[in-house]
Coordinates of C-alpha atoms and ligand atoms in Angstrom, one line a residue:
M287 CA -41.2 -7.0 12.4
R288 CA -41.0 -10.2 14.4
L289 CA -41.1 -13.1 12.0
N290 CA -43.4 -15.8 13.3
P291 CA -44.1 -19.0 11.4
K292 CA -47.3 -17.6 10.1
H293 CA -45.5 -14.7 8.5
L294 CA -42.9 -17.0 7.1
A295 CA -45.6 -19.1 5.5
S296 CA -47.2 -16.2 3.8
L297 CA -43.8 -14.9 2.7
A298 CA -43.0 -18.3 1.2
L299 CA -46.4 -18.3 -0.4
C300 CA -45.6 -15.0 -2.1
L301 CA -42.1 -15.9 -3.2
F302 CA -43.3 -19.3 -4.5
S303 CA -46.5 -18.3 -6.2
Q304 CA -45.4 -15.1 -8.0
P305 CA -43.2 -16.6 -10.6
L306 CA -45.6 -19.5 -11.1
A307 CA -48.5 -17.1 -11.8
G308 CA -46.2 -15.4 -14.4
T309 CA -44.6 -18.4 -16.0
E310 CA -47.9 -20.0 -16.8
G311 CA -48.7 -16.9 -18.9
K312 CA -52.3 -16.9 -17.5
E313 CA -54.1 -13.6 -16.7
P314 CA -53.9 -13.3 -12.9
P315 CA -57.3 -13.5 -11.1
T316 CA -58.9 -10.1 -10.4
F317 CA -61.0 -9.0 -7.5
S318 CA -64.0 -8.1 -9.5
E319 CA -64.3 -11.3 -11.5
H320 CA -62.8 -14.0 -9.2
I321 CA -62.4 -12.9 -5.6
A322 CA -65.4 -10.7 -4.9
P323 CA -67.8 -13.7 -5.5
I324 CA -65.9 -15.9 -3.1
I325 CA -65.6 -13.2 -0.4
Y326 CA -69.2 -12.0 -0.7
E327 CA -70.6 -15.5 -0.6
N328 CA -68.4 -16.9 2.2
C329 CA -67.1 -14.1 4.4
T330 CA -69.4 -11.1 4.3
T331 CA -72.2 -12.7 6.3
C332 CA -69.9 -12.2 9.4
H333 CA -67.5 -9.6 8.0
R334 CA -69.9 -6.6 7.7
P335 CA -70.8 -3.7 10.0
G336 CA -72.7 -4.8 13.1
Q337 CA -71.7 -8.5 12.7
I338 CA -69.2 -10.6 14.6
G339 CA -66.3 -10.4 12.2
P340 CA -63.7 -7.9 13.5
F341 CA -63.7 -5.9 10.3
A342 CA -65.8 -5.6 7.2
L343 CA -65.0 -7.3 3.9
T344 CA -67.5 -5.5 1.7
D345 CA -65.6 -3.9 -1.1
Y346 CA -62.3 -4.0 -3.0
Q347 CA -60.4 -1.6 -0.7
S348 CA -61.4 -3.4 2.5
V349 CA -60.4 -6.8 1.1
K350 CA -57.1 -5.5 -0.5
R351 CA -56.0 -3.9 2.7
R352 CA -55.9 -7.4 4.3
A353 CA -55.1 -9.4 1.2
R354 CA -52.0 -11.1 2.7
L355 CA -53.8 -12.1 5.9
I356 CA -56.8 -13.4 4.0
A357 CA -54.5 -15.6 1.9
E358 CA -53.0 -16.9 5.1
V359 CA -56.1 -17.6 7.0
T360 CA -57.9 -19.2 4.1
G361 CA -54.7 -21.3 3.3
D362 CA -54.5 -22.5 6.9
R363 CA -58.3 -23.1 6.9
I364 CA -58.8 -20.8 9.8
M365 CA -61.4 -18.9 7.9
P366 CA -64.2 -19.4 7.1
P367 CA -64.6 -21.1 10.5
W368 CA -65.3 -24.8 9.9
H369 CA -63.6 -27.4 12.1
A370 CA -64.8 -30.7 10.7
D371 CA -62.3 -32.6 8.5
P372 CA -63.7 -34.3 5.4
C373 CA -65.5 -37.5 6.5
D374 CA -67.6 -40.3 5.3
V375 CA -70.6 -38.0 5.3
E376 CA -71.3 -34.7 3.6
Y377 CA -72.5 -31.8 5.7
S378 CA -75.2 -29.5 4.4
N379 CA -73.9 -26.5 6.3
D380 CA -70.3 -26.9 5.4
R381 CA -68.7 -23.4 5.3
S382 CA -65.3 -24.4 4.1
L383 CA -63.8 -23.2 0.8
S384 CA -62.9 -25.6 -1.9
P385 CA -59.1 -26.1 -2.7
A386 CA -59.7 -24.3 -6.0
Q387 CA -61.1 -21.2 -4.2
I388 CA -58.2 -21.2 -1.8
S389 CA -55.6 -21.3 -4.5
L390 CA -57.4 -18.6 -6.5
I391 CA -57.1 -16.3 -3.5
A392 CA -53.4 -17.2 -3.1
D393 CA -52.8 -16.5 -6.8
W394 CA -54.6 -13.2 -6.6
V395 CA -52.6 -12.1 -3.6
A396 CA -49.4 -13.3 -5.3
A397 CA -50.2 -11.2 -8.3
G398 CA -50.5 -8.1 -6.2
S399 CA -54.3 -8.2 -5.6
P400 CA -55.4 -6.5 -8.8
E401 CA -58.9 -5.0 -8.9
G402 CA -59.8 -5.7 -12.5
D403 CA -62.7 -3.9 -14.1
P404 CA -64.8 -2.5 -11.2
A405 CA -67.9 -2.6 -13.4
R406 CA -67.7 -6.4 -13.2
T407 CA -67.7 -6.5 -9.4
P408 CA -70.9 -8.3 -8.3
A409 CA -73.3 -6.4 -6.0
L410 CA -73.2 -7.4 -2.3
P411 CA -75.8 -10.0 -1.4
V412 CA -78.9 -8.7 0.2
F413 CA -78.6 -9.4 3.9
H414 CA -81.8 -9.4 5.9
E415 CA -81.3 -7.4 9.0
G416 CA -84.5 -8.4 10.7
W417 CA -85.8 -11.9 11.5
Q418 CA -84.4 -14.2 8.9
M419 CA -87.3 -16.7 9.1
G420 CA -90.0 -14.1 9.0
K421 CA -92.1 -12.8 11.9
P422 CA -92.0 -15.3 14.8
D423 CA -95.2 -16.5 16.5
Q424 CA -93.7 -15.6 19.9
I425 CA -90.7 -13.5 20.8
A426 CA -89.0 -14.2 24.1
T427 CA -86.7 -11.4 25.1
M428 CA -84.3 -11.2 28.1
A429 CA -86.2 -9.2 30.8
E430 CA -83.3 -6.7 31.3
P431 CA -80.2 -5.7 29.5
F432 CA -77.0 -7.4 30.7
T433 CA -73.8 -5.3 30.8
V434 CA -70.7 -6.8 29.2
P435 CA -67.5 -5.1 30.2
A436 CA -64.9 -3.9 27.7
E437 CA -62.3 -6.4 28.7
G438 CA -61.8 -9.5 30.8
P439 CA -62.5 -13.2 30.6
D440 CA -65.5 -14.6 28.6
I441 CA -68.7 -14.6 30.6
Y442 CA -71.3 -17.5 30.7
R443 CA -74.6 -16.3 31.9
M444 CA -78.0 -18.0 32.1
F445 CA -81.2 -16.1 31.6
V446 CA -84.7 -17.4 32.4
I447 CA -87.5 -16.2 30.1
P448 CA -91.1 -17.3 31.1
L449 CA -92.9 -18.4 27.9
N450 CA -96.3 -18.5 29.6
R451 CA -97.6 -21.2 27.3
D452 CA -101.0 -22.4 28.6
Q453 CA -100.9 -25.4 26.4
D454 CA -98.4 -27.9 25.1
T455 CA -96.8 -26.5 21.9
W456 CA -95.0 -27.9 18.9
V457 CA -92.2 -25.7 17.5
K458 CA -90.8 -26.0 13.9
G459 CA -88.2 -23.3 14.1
V460 CA -86.3 -21.2 16.5
E461 CA -84.4 -18.1 15.6
F462 CA -82.0 -16.3 17.9
R463 CA -81.3 -12.6 17.6
P464 CA -78.3 -11.3 19.6
G465 CA -78.9 -7.9 21.2
D466 CA -75.3 -7.0 20.5
P467 CA -73.7 -9.4 17.9
K468 CA -70.3 -8.0 18.7
V469 CA -70.2 -9.8 22.1
V470 CA -72.7 -12.7 21.9
H471 CA -70.6 -15.7 20.8
H472 CA -72.9 -18.7 21.2
I473 CA -76.0 -19.7 23.1
L474 CA -77.6 -22.9 24.3
Y475 CA -81.4 -23.3 24.9
F476 CA -82.9 -25.2 27.7
L477 CA -86.5 -25.7 29.0
D478 CA -87.2 -25.7 32.7
T479 CA -90.4 -27.1 34.1
T480 CA -89.1 -27.4 37.7
G481 CA -89.0 -23.7 38.6
K482 CA -85.4 -24.1 39.5
A483 CA -84.1 -21.5 37.0
R484 CA -86.4 -18.9 38.5
E485 CA -85.0 -19.7 42.0
Y486 CA -81.4 -19.4 40.8
D487 CA -82.3 -16.1 39.1
A488 CA -83.9 -14.7 42.3
R489 CA -80.9 -15.6 44.4
D490 CA -78.3 -14.1 42.0
P491 CA -78.0 -10.3 41.9
G492 CA -78.1 -8.7 38.5
P493 CA -79.9 -10.0 35.4
G494 CA -79.9 -13.8 35.0
F495 CA -77.6 -16.0 37.0
R496 CA -74.2 -17.5 36.9
D497 CA -73.7 -20.5 34.6
K498 CA -74.9 -23.7 36.2
S499 CA -74.0 -25.6 33.1
S500 CA -77.2 -27.4 32.1
G501 CA -78.4 -27.4 35.8
G502 CA -80.6 -30.4 35.0
F503 CA -82.7 -28.4 32.5
R504 CA -83.9 -30.0 29.3
Y505 CA -81.5 -29.3 26.4
M506 CA -83.2 -27.9 23.3
G507 CA -80.4 -26.9 21.0
G508 CA -78.2 -23.9 20.3
W509 CA -77.1 -21.0 18.2
D510 CA -73.7 -20.1 17.0
I511 CA -72.2 -17.1 15.2
G512 CA -73.0 -17.6 11.6
T513 CA -75.8 -20.1 12.2
Q514 CA -78.4 -19.9 9.4
P515 CA -81.7 -20.3 11.2
G516 CA -84.1 -22.7 9.6
E517 CA -86.9 -25.1 10.3
L518 CA -86.1 -28.5 11.7
P519 CA -85.7 -31.0 8.8
Y520 CA -88.0 -33.8 7.9
G521 CA -91.1 -32.3 9.6
L522 CA -89.6 -32.8 13.0
R523 CA -90.8 -30.5 15.8
W524 CA -89.6 -29.5 19.3
F525 CA -92.0 -30.0 22.1
I526 CA -92.6 -27.2 24.7
P527 CA -94.6 -28.5 27.6
K528 CA -97.2 -26.2 29.0
G529 CA -95.8 -23.7 31.5
A530 CA -92.1 -24.3 30.7
D531 CA -89.6 -21.5 31.1
L532 CA -87.0 -20.9 28.4
V533 CA -83.5 -20.9 29.8
V534 CA -80.8 -19.4 27.6
Q535 CA -77.1 -19.8 28.3
V536 CA -75.2 -17.0 26.7
H537 CA -71.5 -17.0 26.1
Y538 CA -70.2 -13.4 26.0
H539 CA -66.9 -12.5 24.5
P540 CA -65.9 -8.9 25.6
S541 CA -65.2 -6.8 22.5
G542 CA -63.0 -4.0 23.8
K543 CA -65.9 -1.7 24.3
K544 CA -68.4 -1.8 27.2
T545 CA -71.8 -2.6 26.0
T546 CA -75.2 -4.1 26.9
D547 CA -77.0 -7.1 25.5
Q548 CA -80.7 -7.9 25.5
S549 CA -81.1 -10.8 23.1
S550 CA -84.4 -12.3 21.8
V551 CA -85.5 -15.7 20.7
G552 CA -88.3 -16.1 18.1
F553 CA -90.4 -19.2 18.0
H554 CA -92.3 -20.5 15.0
F555 CA -95.1 -22.8 16.1
S556 CA -96.7 -25.6 14.2
D557 CA -100.2 -27.0 14.2
Q558 CA -98.8 -30.3 13.4
P559 CA -97.0 -32.5 15.9
T560 CA -93.6 -33.9 15.0
S561 CA -93.6 -36.1 11.9
R562 CA -91.5 -38.7 13.8
P563 CA -90.2 -39.2 17.3
W564 CA -86.7 -37.8 17.6
S565 CA -84.0 -37.3 20.2
I566 CA -80.3 -37.2 20.8
I567 CA -77.8 -39.9 21.5
P568 CA -74.9 -38.3 23.5
V569 CA -71.8 -40.5 23.9
P570 CA -71.0 -40.4 26.7
P571 CA -74.3 -39.0 28.1
H572 CA -74.5 -35.9 30.3
F573 CA -71.3 -34.4 28.8
G574 CA -69.2 -37.2 30.2
I575 CA -70.0 -36.6 33.9
L576 CA -69.3 -40.2 34.7
Q577 CA -66.4 -40.7 32.3
G578 CA -63.9 -40.1 35.0
I579 CA -62.1 -37.3 33.1
D580 CA -59.0 -36.4 35.1
I581 CA -56.2 -34.7 33.2
A582 CA -52.8 -34.3 34.9
A583 CA -51.2 -30.8 34.9
G584 CA -49.0 -30.6 31.7
E585 CA -50.4 -33.8 30.1
K586 CA -50.0 -33.4 26.4
E587 CA -52.5 -35.9 25.1
R588 CA -55.1 -37.4 27.3
I589 CA -57.4 -39.7 25.3
E590 CA -60.9 -40.6 26.4
R591 CA -63.0 -43.2 24.6
A592 CA -66.6 -44.3 24.9
S593 CA -68.7 -46.7 22.9
F594 CA -72.4 -47.2 22.7
V595 CA -74.3 -49.8 20.8
I596 CA -77.6 -48.4 19.4
P597 CA -80.3 -50.7 20.5
E598 CA -83.0 -49.7 17.9
D599 CA -83.1 -48.7 14.3
C600 CA -82.7 -44.9 13.8
E601 CA -81.6 -42.3 11.3
A602 CA -79.1 -39.6 12.3
F603 CA -79.4 -36.2 10.8
S604 CA -76.8 -34.1 12.6
V605 CA -73.8 -34.3 15.0
N606 CA -72.4 -32.0 17.5
A607 CA -69.3 -32.1 19.7
H608 CA -68.7 -30.5 23.1
A609 CA -65.6 -30.0 25.2
H610 CA -63.9 -27.0 26.8
Y611 CA -60.6 -25.3 26.1
L612 CA -58.3 -28.3 26.4
G613 CA -60.2 -30.3 23.7
K614 CA -58.2 -31.2 20.6
R615 CA -59.4 -34.2 18.6
M616 CA -63.1 -35.2 18.5
E617 CA -64.2 -38.2 16.5
M618 CA -67.3 -40.3 16.2
T619 CA -67.3 -43.5 14.0
A620 CA -70.3 -45.8 13.4
T621 CA -69.4 -49.5 13.0
F622 CA -72.1 -51.6 11.5
K623 CA -72.9 -55.2 12.3
D624 CA -71.1 -56.4 9.1
G625 CA -67.9 -54.7 10.3
T626 CA -68.0 -51.8 7.9
T627 CA -67.5 -48.3 9.3
R628 CA -68.5 -44.8 8.6
R629 CA -66.9 -41.8 10.2
L630 CA -69.5 -39.3 11.1
L631 CA -67.3 -36.5 12.6
R632 CA -63.7 -35.9 13.0
T633 CA -62.0 -32.7 14.0
T634 CA -58.3 -32.4 14.9
R635 CA -58.8 -28.7 15.5
W636 CA -61.5 -28.6 18.2
N637 CA -62.2 -24.9 19.0
F638 CA -64.3 -24.0 22.0
K639 CA -65.3 -20.8 20.3
W640 CA -67.0 -22.5 17.4
Q641 CA -69.5 -25.0 18.6
E642 CA -71.4 -26.3 15.6
D643 CA -74.2 -28.6 14.7
Y644 CA -72.8 -30.4 11.7
S645 CA -75.9 -31.3 9.6
F646 CA -75.8 -34.4 7.4
K647 CA -76.8 -33.8 3.8
E648 CA -78.6 -37.2 3.8
P649 CA -79.9 -38.9 6.9
V650 CA -77.5 -41.7 8.0
K651 CA -79.3 -45.0 8.7
L652 CA -78.1 -46.7 11.8
P653 CA -79.6 -50.1 12.3
A654 CA -80.0 -51.7 15.7
G655 CA -76.6 -53.1 16.8
T656 CA -74.6 -50.3 15.2
R657 CA -71.7 -49.3 17.5
L658 CA -70.8 -45.7 18.0
D659 CA -67.2 -45.2 19.0
V660 CA -66.2 -41.8 20.3
L661 CA -62.6 -40.5 20.8
M662 CA -61.8 -37.2 22.5
S663 CA -58.4 -35.9 23.2
Y664 CA -57.2 -33.1 25.6
D665 CA -54.0 -31.1 25.7
N666 CA -53.3 -29.8 29.2
S667 CA -49.8 -28.7 28.4
E668 CA -48.4 -25.2 28.4
S669 CA -47.9 -25.4 24.7
N670 CA -51.7 -25.5 24.1
P671 CA -52.4 -21.8 23.3
N672 CA -56.1 -22.3 24.4
N673 CA -55.1 -23.6 27.9
P674 CA -56.8 -21.0 30.2
T675 CA -54.6 -21.9 33.2
R676 CA -51.0 -21.0 33.4
P677 CA -49.1 -22.9 34.7
P678 CA -51.4 -25.8 33.9
R679 CA -53.2 -27.5 36.8
R680 CA -54.9 -30.8 37.2
V681 CA -58.3 -30.6 35.4
R682 CA -61.3 -32.8 36.1
W683 CA -64.9 -33.0 34.9
G684 CA -66.9 -29.9 35.9
P685 CA -69.2 -27.3 34.7
A686 CA -66.8 -24.3 34.8
T687 CA -65.1 -23.5 31.5
T688 CA -61.8 -24.1 33.2
D689 CA -62.9 -27.6 34.0
E690 CA -63.4 -30.2 31.2
M691 CA -66.2 -32.1 29.7
G692 CA -66.6 -34.2 26.6
S693 CA -69.3 -35.7 24.5
I694 CA -70.3 -36.2 20.9
T695 CA -74.1 -36.0 20.3
L696 CA -76.0 -37.4 17.4
A697 CA -79.5 -36.1 16.6
V698 CA -81.6 -39.0 15.5
M699 CA -85.1 -39.9 14.4
F700 CA -87.0 -43.1 15.1
D701 CA -90.0 -44.9 13.6
T702 CA -91.8 -45.3 16.9
K703 CA -91.8 -43.8 20.3
E704 CA -91.0 -47.2 21.8
R705 CA -87.7 -47.3 19.9
K706 CA -86.9 -43.9 21.2
E707 CA -87.7 -44.8 24.8
A708 CA -85.7 -48.0 24.5
T709 CA -82.7 -45.9 23.3
H710 CA -83.0 -43.6 26.2
E711 CA -83.2 -46.6 28.6
A712 CA -80.0 -48.0 27.0
L713 CA -78.3 -44.7 27.6
R714 CA -79.3 -44.9 31.3
V715 CA -77.8 -48.4 31.4
F716 CA -74.7 -47.0 29.8
L717 CA -74.5 -44.4 32.6
A718 CA -75.0 -47.2 35.2
H719 CA -72.0 -49.1 33.8
Q720 CA -69.9 -45.9 33.9
L721 CA -71.0 -45.3 37.5
I722 CA -70.1 -48.9 38.5
D723 CA -66.7 -48.5 36.9
R724 CA -66.1 -45.3 38.9
L725 CA -67.3 -46.8 42.1
L726 CA -65.1 -49.9 41.7
E727 CA -62.1 -47.6 41.0
G728 CA -63.1 -45.8 44.3
K729 CA -62.8 -42.5 42.5
E730 CA -65.5 -40.1 43.5
G731 CA -63.6 -36.8 43.7
A732 CA -64.7 -35.6 40.3
F733 CA -68.4 -35.8 40.9
G734 CA -69.1 -36.3 44.6
L735 CA -71.1 -39.5 44.8
S736 CA -71.3 -39.9 48.6
G737 CA -74.8 -39.9 49.8
Q738 CA -76.3 -39.9 46.4
I739 CA -76.7 -43.6 45.9
G740 CA -79.6 -45.0 47.8
N741 CA -79.1 -44.1 51.4
A742 CA -75.3 -44.6 51.3
K743 CA -73.5 -42.1 53.5
S744 CA -70.1 -42.6 52.0
L745 CA -68.4 -43.9 48.9
E746 CA -67.5 -47.0 50.8
E747 CA -71.1 -47.7 51.7
A748 CA -72.2 -47.2 48.1
R749 CA -69.6 -49.6 46.9
R750 CA -70.3 -52.3 49.4
P751 CA -73.2 -54.0 47.5
L752 CA -71.1 -53.9 44.3
L753 CA -68.1 -55.5 46.0
A754 CA -70.5 -58.2 47.4
L755 CA -71.4 -59.1 43.9
D756 CA -67.8 -59.6 43.0
L757 CA -67.6 -63.3 43.9
N758 CA -64.0 -63.8 42.9
Q759 CA -62.9 -60.6 44.7
D760 CA -60.9 -59.2 41.8
S761 CA -62.5 -55.8 42.0
L762 CA -63.9 -56.3 38.5
L763 CA -67.4 -57.4 37.7
S764 CA -68.0 -60.1 35.1
P765 CA -70.8 -59.5 32.6
D766 CA -73.0 -61.8 34.7
E767 CA -72.1 -60.0 37.9
R768 CA -72.9 -56.7 36.2
I769 CA -76.6 -57.6 35.6
P770 CA -77.6 -57.2 39.3
A771 CA -75.1 -54.4 39.7
V772 CA -76.8 -52.4 37.0
Q773 CA -80.2 -53.1 38.6
Y774 CA -78.9 -51.8 41.9
I775 CA -77.6 -48.6 40.3
L776 CA -80.8 -48.0 38.3
Q777 CA -82.9 -48.4 41.3
S778 CA -80.9 -45.8 43.2
D779 CA -81.7 -42.2 42.7
F780 CA -78.4 -41.1 41.2
I781 CA -79.0 -41.7 37.4
R782 CA -82.6 -40.2 37.7
R783 CA -81.2 -37.1 39.4
L784 CA -78.9 -36.4 36.6
G785 CA -82.0 -35.5 34.5
A786 CA -83.5 -36.6 31.2
I787 CA -80.9 -37.7 28.6
G788 CA -82.9 -37.0 25.4
F789 CA -86.0 -35.1 24.3
D790 CA -89.6 -36.0 25.1
Ligands
HEC927 C1 -69.2 -17.3 10.7 C2 -68.6 -16.1 10.7 C3 -67.4 -15.8 9.9 C4 -67.2 -16.1 8.6 C5 -68.2 -16.8 7.6 C6 -65.9 -15.6 8.3 N1 -65.3 -15.1 9.3 FE1 -63.4 -14.3 9.4 N2 -63.6 -13.9 11.4 C7 -64.8 -14.2 12.1 C8 -64.5 -13.9 13.6 C9 -65.5 -13.9 14.7 C10 -63.2 -13.5 13.6 C11 -62.4 -13.1 14.9 C12 -61.5 -14.2 15.3 C13 -62.3 -15.4 16.0 O1 -63.2 -15.1 16.8 O2 -62.0 -16.5 15.6 C14 -62.7 -13.5 12.3 C15 -61.3 -13.2 11.9 C16 -60.9 -13.1 10.6 C17 -59.6 -12.6 10.3 C18 -58.5 -12.2 11.2 C19 -57.6 -13.4 11.6 C20 -56.4 -13.0 12.5 O3 -55.6 -13.9 12.7 O4 -56.3 -11.9 12.9 C21 -59.5 -12.7 8.9 C22 -58.3 -12.3 8.0 C23 -60.7 -13.2 8.4 N3 -61.5 -13.5 9.5 C24 -61.0 -13.4 7.1 C25 -62.2 -14.1 6.7 C26 -62.4 -14.5 5.3 C27 -61.4 -14.2 4.2 C28 -63.5 -15.2 5.3 C29 -64.2 -15.9 4.1 C30 -63.3 -16.7 3.3 C31 -64.1 -15.2 6.6 N4 -63.2 -14.6 7.4 C32 -65.3 -15.8 7.0 C33 -66.0 -14.6 11.7 C34 -66.2 -15.1 10.4

């Protein structure tokens, strides 16, 4: 056996815990009384036949067989998957085990994983195999099955499903049902009212089309392995405009066996419109397209920061981070006008495979003037085990999973539609400032700006009006000089062409 640090850790755990368990003279924990309740409650949702977990954890034998590994992955907080560190907020969907549960598992393994009295083992929870939220009002299923090979890299595929709604519709809940849960890793929903998704689909052979990232479609949310479907909180509703197509981006992870997938989305409609206007505040917007992300080959820690001052009172109810394989640290902190701070999300173990919506237990009030500070770090070195490119190469912003992105998104509700619209406008101004920065730097490579700003044919031409505003010619724009600069950018087509930032 090769000894790797993981094995050493579990060896140390055994050597260290065994005498302790004995010397305290306590009865060691048993499977039936102590361990089964933890496993059945926290692991078996995914670790049972037909689900995403690579093996079942459904009885004493199956748990005992992997007891050492279970102590290791729970001790290292690798399982259950949950990547947010404790923060200044509590999350209602927190999957992590308590320190007491973790040490109970360690003690049990150290004591030789005894079963105890089988009669005391609790029954497995009842898992609903069908729709968890009951029968949906409309089921949208992929038109054809998609073949997922046994091996090879992960696949991102977009599927367009016409909803054929002949009227505007309010939706209170969405439930995703993977066709083959062994290979469907996560999905994102979008709505398309432009017909573009159908065009892409028609042009691409085979079911669906190759990932175009968001392709300018309207983001609606997502689903992850282990997501518990439920209604939107606080009486909030999604809006599906009449005639919109559903576009589903599916991330497939080959399972070692060739298979096909034909997933479905179930919609639960509502007679009632949304209780309050709500939307998202992504910092930076559009997954950081104008952030200037440019990471040198081998760079160990590239830090990106972005700050946004919320212009209107709102209440946040969940947070979500997005980066690709090089992402490491993702943090969002709110700083209130009195200088106090509240950290809303922090992960030092960003994992592309587990994209989560972290739902706040209580809504977080964010008065106008609160500043959101985002920090994202990337590791483009060879020592990053998730780095998809070996040897590492320069990585810039882009839609492919081997490119990078970065953004942390708050879901927020407002008292009035005006406040929501003013917030969207402030996000557009934020983008305009980012675009001005990039133009002044003369960096267009990452996002190809030429010809997209007004009638400018080149980057030089697009920059000229900005440089003309720079009266002291220091290639920076003062806050005063920025006012007409922002106007110039907002009047150009570029920001509008990026698509809507939040929800209708
Ligand atoms: C939300 C779904 C989910 C839950 C909940 C979950 N697992 Fe897993 N588990 C997985 C998946 C998927 C994998 C495969 C590795 C991966 O994709 O990260 C895995 C892998 C594992 C492995 C193998 C790790 C390795 O390094 O080979 C162990 C052991 C494990 N899980 C134990 C547990 C235990 C114990 C619990 C509960 C305390 C648990 N899991 C809860 C989904 C889950």
